[in-house]
XYZ file of C-alpha atoms in Angstrom:
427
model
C -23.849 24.955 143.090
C -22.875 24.719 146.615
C -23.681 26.741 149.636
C -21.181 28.821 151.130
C -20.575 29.070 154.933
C -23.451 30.932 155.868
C -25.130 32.033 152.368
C -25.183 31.300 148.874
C -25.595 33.590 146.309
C -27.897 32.579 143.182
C -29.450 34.697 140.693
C -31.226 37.546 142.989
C -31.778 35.666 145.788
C -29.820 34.653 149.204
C -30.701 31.752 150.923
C -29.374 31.180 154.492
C -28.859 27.408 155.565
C -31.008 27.541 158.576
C -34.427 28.449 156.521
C -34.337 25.067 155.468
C -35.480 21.828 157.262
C -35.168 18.577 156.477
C -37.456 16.008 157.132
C -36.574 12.181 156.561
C -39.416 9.580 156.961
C -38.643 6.435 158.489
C -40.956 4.462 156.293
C -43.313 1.921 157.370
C -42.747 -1.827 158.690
C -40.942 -2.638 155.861
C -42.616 -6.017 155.456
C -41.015 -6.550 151.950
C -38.140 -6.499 153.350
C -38.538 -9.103 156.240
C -36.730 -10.422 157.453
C -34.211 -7.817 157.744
C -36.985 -5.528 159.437
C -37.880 -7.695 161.985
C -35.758 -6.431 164.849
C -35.539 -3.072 163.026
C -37.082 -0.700 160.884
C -35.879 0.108 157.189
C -33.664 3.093 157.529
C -31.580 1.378 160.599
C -30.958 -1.980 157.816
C -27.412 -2.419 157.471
C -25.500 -1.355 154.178
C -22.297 -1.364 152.227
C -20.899 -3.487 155.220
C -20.586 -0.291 157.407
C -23.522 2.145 156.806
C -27.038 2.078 157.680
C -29.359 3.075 154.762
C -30.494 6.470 156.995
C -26.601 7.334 156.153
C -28.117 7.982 152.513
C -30.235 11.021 153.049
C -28.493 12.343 155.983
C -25.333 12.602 153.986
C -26.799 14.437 151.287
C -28.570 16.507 153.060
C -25.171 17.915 155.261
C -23.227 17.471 152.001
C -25.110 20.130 150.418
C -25.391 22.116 153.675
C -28.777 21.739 155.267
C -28.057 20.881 158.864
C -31.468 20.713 160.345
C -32.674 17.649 160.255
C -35.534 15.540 161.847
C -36.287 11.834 161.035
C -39.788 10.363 161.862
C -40.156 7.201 162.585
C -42.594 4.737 164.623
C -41.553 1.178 163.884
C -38.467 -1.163 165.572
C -37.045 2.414 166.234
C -34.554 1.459 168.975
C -31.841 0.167 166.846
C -32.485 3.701 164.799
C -32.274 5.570 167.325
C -29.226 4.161 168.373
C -27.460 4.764 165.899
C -28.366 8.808 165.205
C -27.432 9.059 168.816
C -23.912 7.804 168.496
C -23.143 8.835 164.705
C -24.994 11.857 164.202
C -24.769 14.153 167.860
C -23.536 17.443 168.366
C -22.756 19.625 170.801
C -23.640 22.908 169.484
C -24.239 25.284 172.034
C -26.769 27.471 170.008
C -28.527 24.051 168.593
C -28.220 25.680 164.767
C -27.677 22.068 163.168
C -29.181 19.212 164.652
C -29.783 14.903 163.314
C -32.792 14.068 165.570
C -35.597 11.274 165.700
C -39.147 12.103 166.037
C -41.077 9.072 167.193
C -44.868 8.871 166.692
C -46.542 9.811 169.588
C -50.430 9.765 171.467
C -51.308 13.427 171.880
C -54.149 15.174 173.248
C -55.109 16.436 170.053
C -54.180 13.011 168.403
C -54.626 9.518 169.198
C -53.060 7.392 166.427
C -49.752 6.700 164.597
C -48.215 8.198 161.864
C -51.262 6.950 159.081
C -49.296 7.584 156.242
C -46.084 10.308 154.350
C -47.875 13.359 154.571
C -49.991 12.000 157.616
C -46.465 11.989 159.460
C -45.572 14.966 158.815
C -48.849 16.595 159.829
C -48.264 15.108 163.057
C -44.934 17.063 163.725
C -46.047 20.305 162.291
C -45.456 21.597 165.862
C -42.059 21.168 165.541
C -41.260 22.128 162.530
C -43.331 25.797 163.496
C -41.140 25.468 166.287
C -37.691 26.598 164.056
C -39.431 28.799 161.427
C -38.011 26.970 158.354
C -39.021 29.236 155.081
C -38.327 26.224 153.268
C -39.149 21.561 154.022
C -36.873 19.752 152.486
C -38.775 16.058 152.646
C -36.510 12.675 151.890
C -36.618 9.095 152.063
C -35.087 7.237 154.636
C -34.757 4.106 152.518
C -33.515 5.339 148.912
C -30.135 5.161 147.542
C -28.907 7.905 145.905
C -25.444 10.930 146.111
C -27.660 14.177 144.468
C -27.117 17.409 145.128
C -30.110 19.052 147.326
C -28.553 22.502 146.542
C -29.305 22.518 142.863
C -32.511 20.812 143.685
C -33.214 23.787 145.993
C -31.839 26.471 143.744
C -34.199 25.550 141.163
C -37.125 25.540 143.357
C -35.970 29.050 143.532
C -35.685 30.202 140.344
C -39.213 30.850 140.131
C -40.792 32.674 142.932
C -44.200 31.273 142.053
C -42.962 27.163 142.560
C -44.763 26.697 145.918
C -43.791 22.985 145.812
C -41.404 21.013 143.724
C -41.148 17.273 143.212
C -38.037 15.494 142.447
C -38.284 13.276 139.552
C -36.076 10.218 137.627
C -36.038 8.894 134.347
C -37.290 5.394 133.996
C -37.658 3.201 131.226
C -41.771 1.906 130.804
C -41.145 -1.682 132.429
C -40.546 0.122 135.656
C -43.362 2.516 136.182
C -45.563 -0.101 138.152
C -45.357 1.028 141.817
C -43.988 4.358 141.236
C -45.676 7.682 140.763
C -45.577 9.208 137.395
C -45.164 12.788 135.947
C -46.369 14.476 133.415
C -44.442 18.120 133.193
C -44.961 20.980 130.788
C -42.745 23.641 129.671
C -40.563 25.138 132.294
C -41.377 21.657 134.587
C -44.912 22.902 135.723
C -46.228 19.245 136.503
C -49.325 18.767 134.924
C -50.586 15.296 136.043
C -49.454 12.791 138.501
C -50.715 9.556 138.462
C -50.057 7.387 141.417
C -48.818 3.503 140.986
C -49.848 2.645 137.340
C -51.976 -0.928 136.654
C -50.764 -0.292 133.190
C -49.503 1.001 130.341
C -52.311 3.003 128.791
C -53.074 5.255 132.314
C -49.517 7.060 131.472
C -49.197 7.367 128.000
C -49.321 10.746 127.409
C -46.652 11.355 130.239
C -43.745 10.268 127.857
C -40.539 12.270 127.507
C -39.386 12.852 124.194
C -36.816 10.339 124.866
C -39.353 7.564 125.383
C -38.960 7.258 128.912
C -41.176 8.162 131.851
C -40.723 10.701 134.904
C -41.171 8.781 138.177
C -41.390 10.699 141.716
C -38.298 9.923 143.971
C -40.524 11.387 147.169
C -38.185 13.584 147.552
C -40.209 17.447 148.018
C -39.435 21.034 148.653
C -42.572 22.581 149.787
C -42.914 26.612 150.889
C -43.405 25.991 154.822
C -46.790 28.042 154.449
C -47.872 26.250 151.299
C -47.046 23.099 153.647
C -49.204 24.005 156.539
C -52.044 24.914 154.293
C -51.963 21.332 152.455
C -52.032 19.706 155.262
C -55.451 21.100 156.787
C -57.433 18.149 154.881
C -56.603 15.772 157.641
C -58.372 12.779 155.176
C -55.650 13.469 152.748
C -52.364 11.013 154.457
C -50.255 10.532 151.795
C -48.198 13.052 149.807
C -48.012 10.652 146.044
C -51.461 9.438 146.917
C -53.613 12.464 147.844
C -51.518 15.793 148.188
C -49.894 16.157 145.145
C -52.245 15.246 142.805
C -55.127 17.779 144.120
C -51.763 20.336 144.643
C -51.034 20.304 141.050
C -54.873 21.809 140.040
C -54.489 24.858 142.696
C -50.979 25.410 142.723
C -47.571 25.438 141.033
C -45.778 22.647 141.667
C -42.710 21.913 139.643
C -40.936 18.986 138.983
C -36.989 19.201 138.995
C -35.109 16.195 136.771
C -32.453 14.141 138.703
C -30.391 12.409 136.073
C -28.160 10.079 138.221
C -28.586 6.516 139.788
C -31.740 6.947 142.051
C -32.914 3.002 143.556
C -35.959 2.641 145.921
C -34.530 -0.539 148.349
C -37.803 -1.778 149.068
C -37.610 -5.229 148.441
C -34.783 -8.101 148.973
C -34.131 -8.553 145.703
C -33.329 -4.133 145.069
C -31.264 -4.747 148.281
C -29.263 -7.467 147.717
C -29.079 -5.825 144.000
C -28.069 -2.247 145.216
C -25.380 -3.792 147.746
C -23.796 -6.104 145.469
C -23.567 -3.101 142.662
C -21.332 -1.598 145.016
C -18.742 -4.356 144.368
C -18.847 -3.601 140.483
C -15.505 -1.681 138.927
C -17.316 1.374 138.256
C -20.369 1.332 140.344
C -23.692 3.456 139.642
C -23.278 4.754 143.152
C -20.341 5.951 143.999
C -18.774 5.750 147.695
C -15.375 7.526 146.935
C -16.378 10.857 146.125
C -14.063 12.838 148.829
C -16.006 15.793 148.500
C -19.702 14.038 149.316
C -18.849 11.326 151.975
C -21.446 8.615 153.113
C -21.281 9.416 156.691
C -21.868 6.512 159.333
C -20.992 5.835 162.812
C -16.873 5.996 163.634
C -15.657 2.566 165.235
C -12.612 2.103 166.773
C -11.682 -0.906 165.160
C -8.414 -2.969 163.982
C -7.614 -3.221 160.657
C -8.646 -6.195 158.146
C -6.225 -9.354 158.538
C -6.124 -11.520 155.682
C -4.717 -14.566 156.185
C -3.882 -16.293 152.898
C -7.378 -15.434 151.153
C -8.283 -14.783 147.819
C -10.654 -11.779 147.508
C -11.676 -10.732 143.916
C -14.147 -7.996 143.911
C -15.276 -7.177 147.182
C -15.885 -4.736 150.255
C -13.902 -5.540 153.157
C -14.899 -3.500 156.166
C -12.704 -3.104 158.802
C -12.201 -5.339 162.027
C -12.181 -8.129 159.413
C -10.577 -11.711 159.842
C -10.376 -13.678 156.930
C -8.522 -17.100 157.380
C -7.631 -19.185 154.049
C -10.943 -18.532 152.443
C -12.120 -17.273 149.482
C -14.820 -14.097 148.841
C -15.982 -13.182 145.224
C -18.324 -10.194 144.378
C -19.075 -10.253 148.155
C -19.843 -7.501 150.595
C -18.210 -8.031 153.983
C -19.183 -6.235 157.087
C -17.321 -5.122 159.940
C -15.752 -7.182 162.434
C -16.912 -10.298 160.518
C -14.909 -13.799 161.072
C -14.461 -16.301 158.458
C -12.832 -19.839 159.001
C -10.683 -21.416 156.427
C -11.725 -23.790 153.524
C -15.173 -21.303 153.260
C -15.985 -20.139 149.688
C -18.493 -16.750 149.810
C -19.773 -16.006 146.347
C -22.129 -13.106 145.329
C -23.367 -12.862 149.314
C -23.857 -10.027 151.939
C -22.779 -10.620 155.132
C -23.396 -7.938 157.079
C -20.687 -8.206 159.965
C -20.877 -8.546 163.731
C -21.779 -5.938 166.547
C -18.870 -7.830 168.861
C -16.597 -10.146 169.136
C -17.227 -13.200 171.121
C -19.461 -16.337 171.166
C -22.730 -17.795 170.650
C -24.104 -20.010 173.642
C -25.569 -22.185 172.040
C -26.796 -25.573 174.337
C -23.817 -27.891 173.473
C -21.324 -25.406 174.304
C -20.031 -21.949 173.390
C -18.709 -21.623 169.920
C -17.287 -18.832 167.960
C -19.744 -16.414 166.393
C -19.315 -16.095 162.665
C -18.478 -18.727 159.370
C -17.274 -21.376 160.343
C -14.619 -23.918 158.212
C -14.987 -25.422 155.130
C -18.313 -23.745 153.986
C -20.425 -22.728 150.777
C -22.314 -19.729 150.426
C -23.724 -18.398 147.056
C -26.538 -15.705 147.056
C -27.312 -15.077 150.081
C -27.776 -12.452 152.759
C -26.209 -13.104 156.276
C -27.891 -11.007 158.824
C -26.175 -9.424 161.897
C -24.473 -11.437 164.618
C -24.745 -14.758 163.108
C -23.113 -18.220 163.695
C -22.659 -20.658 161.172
C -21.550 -23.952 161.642
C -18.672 -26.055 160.072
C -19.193 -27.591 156.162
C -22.950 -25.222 155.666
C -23.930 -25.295 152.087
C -25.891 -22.326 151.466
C -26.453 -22.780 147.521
C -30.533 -23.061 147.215
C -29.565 -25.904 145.086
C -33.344 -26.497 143.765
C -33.784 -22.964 142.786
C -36.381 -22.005 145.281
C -38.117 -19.006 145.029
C -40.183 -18.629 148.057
C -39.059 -20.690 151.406
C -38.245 -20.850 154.827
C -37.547 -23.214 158.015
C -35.691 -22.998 161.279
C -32.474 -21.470 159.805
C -32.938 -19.405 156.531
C -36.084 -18.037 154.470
C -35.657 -17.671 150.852
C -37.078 -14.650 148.942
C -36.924 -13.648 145.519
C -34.771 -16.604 145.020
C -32.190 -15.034 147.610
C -31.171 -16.448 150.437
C -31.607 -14.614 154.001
C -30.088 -15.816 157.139
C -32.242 -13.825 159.837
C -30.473 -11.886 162.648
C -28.570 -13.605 165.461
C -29.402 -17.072 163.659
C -27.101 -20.353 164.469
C -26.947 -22.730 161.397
C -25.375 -26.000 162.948
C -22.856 -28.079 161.356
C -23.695 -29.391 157.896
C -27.039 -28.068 157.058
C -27.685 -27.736 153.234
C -30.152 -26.033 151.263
């Protein structure tokens, strides 16, 4: 189902595009994620080599036409907003589709932060009242994901008594811990909702038939008014935590099956996972689907040289210079510069914002990978210089590390942003 230019038809109903909003929340401080989310919060984390994970939920939202879209956000929000501002702005002259931020923000009738999901959007209810939305849309800003939000709406409107509707994933029982689990009847009417599982036993009797389990992608549709009204309870600030659980005993909330690749990045090891599945031959999430594009900031960049390398199963993003080197199951970013002699195997490295030089004290040198180096699982932050004959190859199998130049996590390694690794160092 897709909607039409202004309207689509569906059963005996018309929706217009401009009764629904979407909201995307920018997550917290991302602290599994550090380093990454040091200098910037999760959404604005680089991805693919070209597209920020906000990208994600934007793009599906416009793909399936909902063009009204705010994004809330409170932490290392500069490099966020940033990027919005020069990917996402329009100048329509009657304002009907909008990408905008939403910062948390002291008011007189508020004095704290955004306190948790459904505490966020509490907070902004003023704006949302502002453009009269019959329907919230509510996404993640750091999910990965290409579903269709029309279907997801059009069942939500299939029955006129769904005041909210949750969409759920399939999961097999080693996964349920730190996800919220469903329990729906017949026709999807969710009948219990138990929040991040200690085990086994607490969600029995939410099995499918097939054996698996339903988990919550936080991804809603709520009625605007049934929105409003669950958000009175000011102690409740957390839609998997408090709403939805005391929503399902006073109201009908549905729960709507998304059977494609869903994957909550919230650690390094589902990032460096999710990114490097992009490399596969036929990957679970799909970036060349012409008619639902990952949108992301244009560049006006060169085209990739290759210079005598051997690539075998990578990304290449454009404004690329690869010298005599080789790159295998490897994600490249944009504008990234690799010496000759360097091997890259089963790495990100996310690119550079320029071209030009690091200063470091003995000189200027070139920022990027320098000659003759090694680099095996690892993650290569933004704007970083490494030095001549690195080994990067967490030879003793570390699992938790750090020092001056890299941290380890998960086993991975992570070479934090703007980092210079001098000549020779070895892990």
């Amino acid at each position: 189902m897709r909607f039409q230019e202004d309207s689509i038809d569906c059963v005996d109903f018309i929706l217009k595009k401009d009764e629904v909003l979407t909201i995307i929340l920018g997550g917290g401080k991302g602290t599994r994620l550090l380093p990454l989310t040091e200098k910037r919060s999760k959404p604005a984390v680089s991805f693919g080599g070209k597209y920020r994970l906000i990208d994600i939920p934007i793009s599906n939202s416009l793909n399936s036409g909902f063009e009204k879209i705010f994004i809330l956000t409170q932490f290392n929000s500069y490099s966020l907003n940033r990027h919005i501002n020069r990917t996402y702005a329009t100048n329509n002259i009657h304002q009907k589709s909008f990408v905008e931020i939403i910062a948390a923000e002291q008011t007189v009738s508020s004095a704290n932060w955004f306190e948790g999901t459904a505490d966020a959007v509490r907070k902004v209810l003023p704006y949302i009242r502002e453009q009269k939305p019959k329907y919230v849309l509510i996404l993640s800003g750091d999910q990965l994901y290409n579903m269709d939000l029309a279907d997801f709406m059009q069942s939500h409107l299939m029955d006129p008594e769904t005041q909210i509707s949750v969409a759920t994933n399939a999961i097999p029982e080693d996964q349920i811990f730190g996800l919220g689990i469903v329990k729906a009847g017949v026709g999807g009417t969710i009948q219990e909702f138990i929040e991040k599982p200690q085990d086994l036993t607490q969600v029995e009797s939410c099995r499918t038939e097939n054996g698996n389990f339903l988990a919550n992608m936080g991804i809603y549709i709520f009625n605007t008014s049934t929105l409003i009204d669950v958000l009175e309870d000011r102690n409740m600030a957390d839609f998997g935590k408090e709403i939805l659980p005391k929503a399902i005993k006073e109201r009908k909330v549905k729960a709507y099956t998304y059977d494609g690749y869903w994957e909550d990045i919230g650690t390094i090891k589902a990032f460096y996972e999710a990114n490097l599945m992009l490399t596969d031959h036929i990957p679970k999430f799909n970036l060349y689907l012409e008619k639902t594009p990952i949108y992301t900031r244009a560049r006006a960049l060169p085209p990739s040289k290759i210079n005598q390398a051997v690539v075998n199963q990578a990304l290449i993003s454009e404004g690329t210079i690869l010298n005599q080197c080789e790159v295998h199951r490897s994600i490249i970013g944009v504008r990234q510069l690799i010496a000759s002699g360097t091997k890259i195997y089963d790495s990100i490295i996310m690119g550079l914002d320029h071209y030009g030089y690091f200063d470091r004290k003995s000189g200027k040198i070139p920022i990027g990978i320098g000659p003759n180096c090694e680099i095996r699982r690892t993650i290569v932050d933004k704007d970083c210089t490494i030095g001549a004959n690195v080994r990067l190859l967490n030879e003793q199998n570390l699992q938790e590390y750090e020092d001056d130049y890299i941290r380890i996590r998960d086993g991975i390694i992570v070479v934090p942003r703007h980092s210079a690794i001098p000549d020779g160092y070895s892990i």
